[in-house]
mmCIF file of N, CA and C in Angstrom:
data_model
loop_
_atom_site.group_PDB
_atom_site.id
_atom_site.type_symbol
_atom_site.label_atom_id
_atom_site.label_comp_id
_atom_site.label_asym_id
_atom_site.label_seq_id
_atom_site.Cartn_x
_atom_site.Cartn_y
_atom_site.Cartn_z
ATOM 1 N N GLN A 701 0.832 -1.194 0.000
ATOM 2 C CA GLN A 701 0.000 0.000 0.000
ATOM 3 C C GLN A 701 0.866 1.244 0.000
ATOM 4 N N VAL A 702 0.318 2.268 -0.619
ATOM 5 C CA VAL A 702 1.009 3.547 -0.675
ATOM 6 C C VAL A 702 0.087 4.617 -0.099
ATOM 7 N N GLN A 703 0.585 5.371 0.843
ATOM 8 C CA GLN A 703 -0.205 6.418 1.482
ATOM 9 C C GLN A 703 0.346 7.785 1.090
ATOM 10 N N LEU A 704 -0.560 8.738 0.959
ATOM 11 C CA LEU A 704 -0.197 10.108 0.631
ATOM 12 C C LEU A 704 -0.710 11.041 1.719
ATOM 13 N N VAL A 705 0.144 11.952 2.136
ATOM 14 C CA VAL A 705 -0.246 12.951 3.131
ATOM 15 C C VAL A 705 0.002 14.332 2.538
ATOM 16 N N GLU A 706 -1.070 15.107 2.439
ATOM 17 C CA GLU A 706 -0.998 16.446 1.867
ATOM 18 C C GLU A 706 -0.968 17.501 2.969
ATOM 19 N N SER A 707 -0.398 18.627 2.634
ATOM 20 C CA SER A 707 -0.404 19.756 3.565
ATOM 21 C C SER A 707 -0.236 21.043 2.780
ATOM 22 N N GLY A 708 -0.561 22.162 3.425
ATOM 23 C CA GLY A 708 -0.282 23.462 2.831
ATOM 24 C C GLY A 708 -1.475 24.256 2.359
ATOM 25 N N GLY A 709 -2.661 23.696 2.424
ATOM 26 C CA GLY A 709 -3.833 24.456 1.991
ATOM 27 C C GLY A 709 -4.190 25.536 2.988
ATOM 28 N N GLY A 710 -5.181 26.346 2.619
ATOM 29 C CA GLY A 710 -5.617 27.392 3.521
ATOM 30 C C GLY A 710 -6.351 28.500 2.807
ATOM 31 N N LEU A 711 -6.524 29.606 3.531
ATOM 32 C CA LEU A 711 -7.215 30.784 3.011
ATOM 33 C C LEU A 711 -6.177 31.839 2.643
ATOM 34 N N VAL A 712 -6.323 32.379 1.449
ATOM 35 C CA VAL A 712 -5.373 33.394 0.976
ATOM 36 C C VAL A 712 -6.133 34.438 0.175
ATOM 37 N N GLN A 713 -5.640 35.651 0.185
ATOM 38 C CA GLN A 713 -6.267 36.722 -0.586
ATOM 39 C C GLN A 713 -5.892 36.615 -2.060
ATOM 40 N N PRO A 714 -6.734 37.151 -2.926
ATOM 41 C CA PRO A 714 -6.378 37.176 -4.359
ATOM 42 C C PRO A 714 -5.014 37.825 -4.571
ATOM 43 N N GLY A 715 -4.229 37.199 -5.442
ATOM 44 C CA GLY A 715 -2.871 37.669 -5.679
ATOM 45 C C GLY A 715 -1.833 37.040 -4.773
ATOM 46 N N GLY A 716 -2.287 36.323 -3.771
ATOM 47 C CA GLY A 716 -1.378 35.706 -2.825
ATOM 48 C C GLY A 716 -0.805 34.390 -3.318
ATOM 49 N N SER A 717 -0.038 33.741 -2.434
ATOM 50 C CA SER A 717 0.644 32.494 -2.777
ATOM 51 C C SER A 717 0.424 31.443 -1.708
ATOM 52 N N LEU A 718 0.464 30.199 -2.145
ATOM 53 C CA LEU A 718 0.442 29.047 -1.254
ATOM 54 C C LEU A 718 1.332 27.970 -1.840
ATOM 55 N N ARG A 719 1.846 27.108 -0.978
ATOM 56 C CA ARG A 719 2.630 25.970 -1.427
ATOM 57 C C ARG A 719 2.052 24.703 -0.837
ATOM 58 N N LEU A 720 1.652 23.798 -1.705
ATOM 59 C CA LEU A 720 1.133 22.508 -1.280
ATOM 60 C C LEU A 720 2.245 21.464 -1.321
ATOM 61 N N SER A 721 2.172 20.524 -0.376
ATOM 62 C CA SER A 721 3.125 19.418 -0.335
ATOM 63 C C SER A 721 2.358 18.105 -0.249
ATOM 64 N N CYS A 722 2.946 17.057 -0.793
ATOM 65 C CA CYS A 722 2.343 15.726 -0.726
ATOM 66 C C CYS A 722 3.459 14.707 -0.603
ATOM 67 N N ALA A 723 3.485 14.016 0.536
ATOM 68 C CA ALA A 723 4.520 13.029 0.793
ATOM 69 C C ALA A 723 3.953 11.625 0.658
ATOM 70 N N ALA A 724 4.642 10.787 -0.096
ATOM 71 C CA ALA A 724 4.225 9.400 -0.303
ATOM 72 C C ALA A 724 5.058 8.479 0.580
ATOM 73 N N SER A 725 4.385 7.463 1.124
ATOM 74 C CA SER A 725 5.091 6.493 1.951
ATOM 75 C C SER A 725 4.436 5.127 1.793
ATOM 76 N N GLY A 726 5.160 4.096 2.253
ATOM 77 C CA GLY A 726 4.617 2.746 2.153
ATOM 78 C C GLY A 726 5.505 1.847 1.323
ATOM 79 N N SER A 727 4.882 0.891 0.665
ATOM 80 C CA SER A 727 5.613 -0.128 -0.087
ATOM 81 C C SER A 727 5.952 0.352 -1.492
ATOM 82 N N ILE A 728 6.814 1.353 -1.531
ATOM 83 C CA ILE A 728 7.146 2.001 -2.797
ATOM 84 C C ILE A 728 8.442 1.450 -3.369
ATOM 85 N N LEU A 729 8.353 0.904 -4.564
ATOM 86 C CA LEU A 729 9.548 0.521 -5.299
ATOM 87 C C LEU A 729 9.980 1.660 -6.216
ATOM 88 N N SER A 730 8.996 2.252 -6.860
ATOM 89 C CA SER A 730 9.300 3.379 -7.746
ATOM 90 C C SER A 730 8.075 4.281 -7.846
ATOM 91 N N ILE A 731 8.343 5.546 -8.163
ATOM 92 C CA ILE A 731 7.284 6.523 -8.418
ATOM 93 C C ILE A 731 7.461 7.054 -9.829
ATOM 94 N N ASN A 732 6.433 6.981 -10.621
ATOM 95 C CA ASN A 732 6.491 7.467 -11.992
ATOM 96 C C ASN A 732 5.940 8.883 -12.045
ATOM 97 N N VAL A 733 4.672 9.017 -12.282
ATOM 98 C CA VAL A 733 4.066 10.339 -12.391
ATOM 99 C C VAL A 733 3.495 10.787 -11.058
ATOM 100 N N MET A 734 3.735 12.043 -10.732
ATOM 101 C CA MET A 734 3.130 12.680 -9.562
ATOM 102 C C MET A 734 2.340 13.885 -10.068
ATOM 103 N N GLY A 735 1.202 14.129 -9.452
ATOM 104 C CA GLY A 735 0.399 15.224 -9.968
ATOM 105 C C GLY A 735 -0.550 15.814 -8.946
ATOM 106 N N TRP A 736 -1.124 16.927 -9.353
ATOM 107 C CA TRP A 736 -2.136 17.614 -8.551
ATOM 108 C C TRP A 736 -3.400 17.794 -9.390
ATOM 109 N N TYR A 737 -4.525 17.542 -8.759
ATOM 110 C CA TYR A 737 -5.829 17.757 -9.353
ATOM 111 C C TYR A 737 -6.632 18.622 -8.396
ATOM 112 N N ARG A 738 -7.718 19.186 -8.894
ATOM 113 C CA ARG A 738 -8.571 19.977 -8.009
ATOM 114 C C ARG A 738 -10.032 19.801 -8.381
ATOM 115 N N GLN A 739 -10.871 20.023 -7.387
ATOM 116 C CA GLN A 739 -12.312 19.911 -7.603
ATOM 117 C C GLN A 739 -13.006 21.048 -6.873
ATOM 118 N N ALA A 740 -13.646 21.901 -7.648
ATOM 119 C CA ALA A 740 -14.420 23.001 -7.092
ATOM 120 C C ALA A 740 -15.851 22.538 -6.859
ATOM 121 N N PRO A 741 -16.580 23.200 -5.977
ATOM 122 C CA PRO A 741 -17.966 22.809 -5.707
ATOM 123 C C PRO A 741 -18.808 22.776 -6.980
ATOM 124 N N GLY A 742 -19.502 21.677 -7.185
ATOM 125 C CA GLY A 742 -20.377 21.538 -8.334
ATOM 126 C C GLY A 742 -19.674 21.261 -9.643
ATOM 127 N N LYS A 743 -18.365 21.039 -9.592
ATOM 128 C CA LYS A 743 -17.603 20.791 -10.816
ATOM 129 C C LYS A 743 -16.873 19.456 -10.729
ATOM 130 N N GLN A 744 -16.459 18.962 -11.897
ATOM 131 C CA GLN A 744 -15.696 17.727 -11.930
ATOM 132 C C GLN A 744 -14.247 17.974 -11.535
ATOM 133 N N ARG A 745 -13.623 16.919 -11.053
ATOM 134 C CA ARG A 745 -12.212 17.007 -10.743
ATOM 135 C C ARG A 745 -11.423 17.247 -12.032
ATOM 136 N N GLU A 746 -10.451 18.137 -11.964
ATOM 137 C CA GLU A 746 -9.661 18.473 -13.149
ATOM 138 C C GLU A 746 -8.172 18.439 -12.839
ATOM 139 N N LEU A 747 -7.395 18.171 -13.878
ATOM 140 C CA LEU A 747 -5.952 18.151 -13.739
ATOM 141 C C LEU A 747 -5.429 19.566 -13.568
ATOM 142 N N VAL A 748 -4.481 19.708 -12.640
ATOM 143 C CA VAL A 748 -3.801 20.990 -12.458
ATOM 144 C C VAL A 748 -2.399 20.914 -13.060
ATOM 145 N N ALA A 749 -1.630 19.909 -12.624
ATOM 146 C CA ALA A 749 -0.262 19.765 -13.120
ATOM 147 C C ALA A 749 0.247 18.365 -12.814
ATOM 148 N N THR A 750 1.154 17.883 -13.664
ATOM 149 C CA THR A 750 1.813 16.610 -13.427
ATOM 150 C C THR A 750 3.309 16.753 -13.682
ATOM 151 N N ILE A 751 4.063 15.825 -13.088
ATOM 152 C CA ILE A 751 5.507 15.795 -13.303
ATOM 153 C C ILE A 751 5.957 14.340 -13.328
ATOM 154 N N THR A 752 6.773 14.004 -14.322
ATOM 155 C CA THR A 752 7.245 12.633 -14.457
ATOM 156 C C THR A 752 8.522 12.427 -13.640
ATOM 157 N N SER A 753 8.963 11.180 -13.580
ATOM 158 C CA SER A 753 10.190 10.865 -12.853
ATOM 159 C C SER A 753 11.397 11.554 -13.485
ATOM 160 N N GLY A 754 11.295 11.860 -14.754
ATOM 161 C CA GLY A 754 12.378 12.546 -15.435
ATOM 162 C C GLY A 754 12.312 14.057 -15.352
ATOM 163 N N GLY A 755 11.244 14.550 -14.739
ATOM 164 C CA GLY A 755 11.120 15.989 -14.550
ATOM 165 C C GLY A 755 10.282 16.715 -15.587
ATOM 166 N N SER A 756 9.701 15.994 -16.521
ATOM 167 C CA SER A 756 8.825 16.644 -17.506
ATOM 168 C C SER A 756 7.524 17.056 -16.840
ATOM 169 N N THR A 757 7.085 18.264 -17.168
ATOM 170 C CA THR A 757 5.894 18.804 -16.520
ATOM 171 C C THR A 757 4.787 19.091 -17.524
ATOM 172 N N ASN A 758 3.570 19.106 -17.004
ATOM 173 C CA ASN A 758 2.402 19.407 -17.807
ATOM 174 C C ASN A 758 1.447 20.225 -16.940
ATOM 175 N N TYR A 759 0.875 21.290 -17.492
ATOM 176 C CA TYR A 759 0.007 22.172 -16.721
ATOM 177 C C TYR A 759 -1.317 22.403 -17.445
ATOM 178 N N ALA A 760 -2.352 22.596 -16.662
ATOM 179 C CA ALA A 760 -3.607 23.075 -17.227
ATOM 180 C C ALA A 760 -3.389 24.501 -17.719
ATOM 181 N N ASP A 761 -4.051 24.858 -18.802
ATOM 182 C CA ASP A 761 -3.886 26.199 -19.359
ATOM 183 C C ASP A 761 -4.215 27.284 -18.335
ATOM 184 N N SER A 762 -5.169 26.999 -17.472
ATOM 185 C CA SER A 762 -5.633 28.001 -16.514
ATOM 186 C C SER A 762 -4.597 28.355 -15.452
ATOM 187 N N VAL A 763 -3.570 27.525 -15.286
ATOM 188 C CA VAL A 763 -2.573 27.778 -14.242
ATOM 189 C C VAL A 763 -1.178 28.034 -14.795
ATOM 190 N N LYS A 764 -1.014 27.904 -16.095
ATOM 191 C CA LYS A 764 0.301 28.116 -16.688
ATOM 192 C C LYS A 764 0.823 29.518 -16.370
ATOM 193 N N GLY A 765 2.083 29.564 -15.976
ATOM 194 C CA GLY A 765 2.692 30.840 -15.640
ATOM 195 C C GLY A 765 2.453 31.286 -14.216
ATOM 196 N N ARG A 766 1.553 30.601 -13.511
ATOM 197 C CA ARG A 766 1.265 30.971 -12.117
ATOM 198 C C ARG A 766 1.635 29.857 -11.141
ATOM 199 N N PHE A 767 1.442 28.614 -11.556
ATOM 200 C CA PHE A 767 1.727 27.469 -10.688
ATOM 201 C C PHE A 767 2.985 26.757 -11.176
ATOM 202 N N THR A 768 3.719 26.187 -10.219
ATOM 203 C CA THR A 768 4.901 25.398 -10.546
ATOM 204 C C THR A 768 4.884 24.106 -9.754
ATOM 205 N N ILE A 769 4.990 22.990 -10.470
ATOM 206 C CA ILE A 769 5.057 21.689 -9.819
ATOM 207 C C ILE A 769 6.511 21.246 -9.773
ATOM 208 N N SER A 770 6.887 20.615 -8.664
ATOM 209 C CA SER A 770 8.244 20.097 -8.525
ATOM 210 C C SER A 770 8.196 18.860 -7.640
ATOM 211 N N ARG A 771 9.285 18.113 -7.623
ATOM 212 C CA ARG A 771 9.332 16.913 -6.795
ATOM 213 C C ARG A 771 10.717 16.710 -6.217
ATOM 214 N N ASP A 772 10.732 16.078 -5.055
ATOM 215 C CA ASP A 772 11.975 15.681 -4.396
ATOM 216 C C ASP A 772 11.960 14.163 -4.340
ATOM 217 N N ASN A 773 12.687 13.527 -5.229
ATOM 218 C CA ASN A 773 12.647 12.073 -5.319
ATOM 219 C C ASN A 773 13.216 11.401 -4.067
ATOM 220 N N ALA A 774 14.151 12.031 -3.420
ATOM 221 C CA ALA A 774 14.723 11.452 -2.203
ATOM 222 C C ALA A 774 13.716 11.405 -1.071
ATOM 223 N N LYS A 775 12.758 12.336 -1.103
ATOM 224 C CA LYS A 775 11.738 12.407 -0.051
ATOM 225 C C LYS A 775 10.385 11.873 -0.514
ATOM 226 N N ASN A 776 10.308 11.400 -1.757
ATOM 227 C CA ASN A 776 9.026 10.924 -2.315
ATOM 228 C C ASN A 776 7.935 11.980 -2.145
ATOM 229 N N THR A 777 8.293 13.209 -2.428
ATOM 230 C CA THR A 777 7.386 14.327 -2.179
ATOM 231 C C THR A 777 7.220 15.179 -3.436
ATOM 232 N N VAL A 778 5.990 15.616 -3.646
ATOM 233 C CA VAL A 778 5.681 16.514 -4.750
ATOM 234 C C VAL A 778 5.126 17.816 -4.171
ATOM 235 N N TYR A 779 5.473 18.910 -4.836
ATOM 236 C CA TYR A 779 5.061 20.230 -4.373
ATOM 237 C C TYR A 779 4.279 20.950 -5.467
ATOM 238 N N LEU A 780 3.448 21.885 -5.039
ATOM 239 C CA LEU A 780 2.769 22.758 -5.989
ATOM 240 C C LEU A 780 2.865 24.180 -5.442
ATOM 241 N N GLN A 781 3.695 24.983 -6.071
ATOM 242 C CA GLN A 781 3.814 26.386 -5.710
ATOM 243 C C GLN A 781 2.778 27.161 -6.504
ATOM 244 N N MET A 782 1.884 27.830 -5.807
ATOM 245 C CA MET A 782 0.787 28.548 -6.449
ATOM 246 C C MET A 782 0.950 30.041 -6.172
ATOM 247 N N ASN A 783 1.169 30.800 -7.223
ATOM 248 C CA ASN A 783 1.321 32.250 -7.127
ATOM 249 C C ASN A 783 0.184 32.945 -7.866
ATOM 250 N N SER A 784 0.031 34.218 -7.584
ATOM 251 C CA SER A 784 -1.006 35.026 -8.248
ATOM 252 C C SER A 784 -2.360 34.332 -8.215
ATOM 253 N N LEU A 785 -2.719 33.852 -7.055
ATOM 254 C CA LEU A 785 -3.958 33.083 -6.910
ATOM 255 C C LEU A 785 -5.180 33.935 -7.199
ATOM 256 N N LYS A 786 -6.167 33.284 -7.788
ATOM 257 C CA LYS A 786 -7.421 33.927 -8.157
ATOM 258 C C LYS A 786 -8.582 33.238 -7.438
ATOM 259 N N PRO A 787 -9.697 33.914 -7.273
ATOM 260 C CA PRO A 787 -10.858 33.276 -6.632
ATOM 261 C C PRO A 787 -11.263 31.985 -7.336
ATOM 262 N N GLU A 788 -11.091 31.924 -8.650
ATOM 263 C CA GLU A 788 -11.469 30.706 -9.372
ATOM 264 C C GLU A 788 -10.522 29.537 -9.123
ATOM 265 N N ASP A 789 -9.449 29.757 -8.410
ATOM 266 C CA ASP A 789 -8.571 28.657 -7.997
ATOM 267 C C ASP A 789 -9.090 27.958 -6.746
ATOM 268 N N THR A 790 -10.129 28.501 -6.152
ATOM 269 C CA THR A 790 -10.703 27.894 -4.960
ATOM 270 C C THR A 790 -11.220 26.499 -5.261
ATOM 271 N N ALA A 791 -10.740 25.527 -4.501
ATOM 272 C CA ALA A 791 -11.103 24.121 -4.729
ATOM 273 C C ALA A 791 -10.444 23.258 -3.666
ATOM 274 N N VAL A 792 -10.839 21.993 -3.656
ATOM 275 C CA VAL A 792 -10.089 20.995 -2.899
ATOM 276 C C VAL A 792 -9.028 20.436 -3.840
ATOM 277 N N TYR A 793 -7.796 20.470 -3.402
ATOM 278 C CA TYR A 793 -6.673 20.009 -4.211
ATOM 279 C C TYR A 793 -6.255 18.609 -3.754
ATOM 280 N N TYR A 794 -6.115 17.718 -4.730
ATOM 281 C CA TYR A 794 -5.775 16.325 -4.459
ATOM 282 C C TYR A 794 -4.438 15.976 -5.102
ATOM 283 N N CYS A 795 -3.633 15.271 -4.354
ATOM 284 C CA CYS A 795 -2.378 14.742 -4.853
ATOM 285 C C CYS A 795 -2.635 13.351 -5.453
ATOM 286 N N ASN A 796 -1.937 13.040 -6.524
ATOM 287 C CA ASN A 796 -2.040 11.724 -7.162
ATOM 288 C C ASN A 796 -0.648 11.225 -7.496
ATOM 289 N N VAL A 797 -0.390 9.974 -7.139
ATOM 290 C CA VAL A 797 0.931 9.386 -7.381
ATOM 291 C C VAL A 797 0.757 7.992 -7.958
ATOM 292 N N GLY A 798 1.528 7.685 -8.976
ATOM 293 C CA GLY A 798 1.473 6.364 -9.583
ATOM 294 C C GLY A 798 2.859 5.767 -9.721
ATOM 295 N N GLY A 799 2.927 4.442 -9.584
ATOM 296 C CA GLY A 799 4.218 3.787 -9.703
ATOM 297 C C GLY A 799 4.104 2.302 -9.497
ATOM 298 N N VAL A 800 5.163 1.726 -8.911
ATOM 299 C CA VAL A 800 5.224 0.269 -8.696
ATOM 300 C C VAL A 800 5.564 -0.001 -7.229
ATOM 301 N N THR A 801 4.862 -0.965 -6.623
ATOM 302 C CA THR A 801 5.130 -1.320 -5.232
ATOM 303 C C THR A 801 6.288 -2.308 -5.151
ATOM 304 N N THR A 802 6.691 -2.582 -3.930
ATOM 305 C CA THR A 802 7.770 -3.544 -3.702
ATOM 306 C C THR A 802 7.347 -4.961 -4.044
ATOM 307 N N ARG A 803 6.057 -5.161 -4.254
ATOM 308 C CA ARG A 803 5.558 -6.457 -4.724
ATOM 309 C C ARG A 803 5.334 -6.459 -6.230
ATOM 310 N N TRP A 804 5.941 -5.489 -6.885
ATOM 311 C CA TRP A 804 5.891 -5.384 -8.344
ATOM 312 C C TRP A 804 4.464 -5.262 -8.868
ATOM 313 N N ARG A 805 3.665 -4.484 -8.137
ATOM 314 C CA ARG A 805 2.310 -4.186 -8.582
ATOM 315 C C ARG A 805 2.179 -2.691 -8.822
ATOM 316 N N ASN A 806 1.443 -2.363 -9.880
ATOM 317 C CA ASN A 806 1.196 -0.954 -10.149
ATOM 318 C C ASN A 806 0.248 -0.379 -9.107
ATOM 319 N N TYR A 807 0.461 0.867 -8.746
ATOM 320 C CA TYR A 807 -0.455 1.549 -7.847
ATOM 321 C C TYR A 807 -0.786 2.924 -8.396
ATOM 322 N N ASP A 808 -1.930 3.425 -7.985
ATOM 323 C CA ASP A 808 -2.390 4.763 -8.354
ATOM 324 C C ASP A 808 -3.114 5.307 -7.124
ATOM 325 N N SER A 809 -2.426 6.111 -6.357
ATOM 326 C CA SER A 809 -2.941 6.541 -5.054
ATOM 327 C C SER A 809 -3.338 8.009 -5.059
ATOM 328 N N TRP A 810 -4.337 8.295 -4.221
ATOM 329 C CA TRP A 810 -4.835 9.665 -4.077
ATOM 330 C C TRP A 810 -4.701 10.132 -2.634
ATOM 331 N N GLY A 811 -4.404 11.408 -2.477
ATOM 332 C CA GLY A 811 -4.387 12.006 -1.158
ATOM 333 C C GLY A 811 -5.794 12.307 -0.673
ATOM 334 N N GLN A 812 -5.883 12.773 0.571
ATOM 335 C CA GLN A 812 -7.190 13.028 1.176
ATOM 336 C C GLN A 812 -7.787 14.359 0.740
ATOM 337 N N GLY A 813 -6.982 15.189 0.127
ATOM 338 C CA GLY A 813 -7.450 16.489 -0.328
ATOM 339 C C GLY A 813 -7.151 17.583 0.680
ATOM 340 N N THR A 814 -6.832 18.759 0.172
ATOM 341 C CA THR A 814 -6.589 19.916 1.027
ATOM 342 C C THR A 814 -7.312 21.122 0.428
ATOM 343 N N GLN A 815 -8.007 21.860 1.274
ATOM 344 C CA GLN A 815 -8.825 22.971 0.793
ATOM 345 C C GLN A 815 -7.966 24.205 0.540
ATOM 346 N N VAL A 816 -8.170 24.798 -0.622
ATOM 347 C CA VAL A 816 -7.558 26.084 -0.947
ATOM 348 C C VAL A 816 -8.692 27.062 -1.229
ATOM 349 N N THR A 817 -8.720 28.143 -0.477
ATOM 350 C CA THR A 817 -9.752 29.158 -0.651
ATOM 351 C C THR A 817 -9.095 30.497 -0.927
ATOM 352 N N VAL A 818 -9.471 31.101 -2.041
ATOM 353 C CA VAL A 818 -8.922 32.399 -2.424
ATOM 354 C C VAL A 818 -10.048 33.420 -2.340
ATOM 355 N N SER A 819 -9.933 34.289 -1.351
ATOM 356 C CA SER A 819 -11.015 35.238 -1.101
ATOM 357 C C SER A 819 -10.492 36.440 -0.335
ATOM 358 N N SER A 820 -11.105 37.584 -0.588
ATOM 359 C CA SER A 820 -10.742 38.785 0.153
ATOM 360 C C SER A 820 -11.669 38.968 1.347
#
């Protein structure tokens, strides 16, 4: 099993910044893609950003130039630096990690979610 623990959400004013963290632990042999998704009230969950083991990144158009995803492979941790936040960024943010366990099984794990609220 692979567990994810997220942190860093909260309330911030428009134009402000937040940094989300997600640490993976458990029976991890390897981690391939790490990513962040979000779900606003009444909307479907959507991709925010992903990063591969090689460092290639992908962003939703709505966050390009404002958000930066990064990872620390030694700590099995992925980060999301969010700058110039807008009210429409308000959502529950979920971490997602995929890879292979020590029993050579693929896994696709989700974090519990962390609330980000952008409001004055």
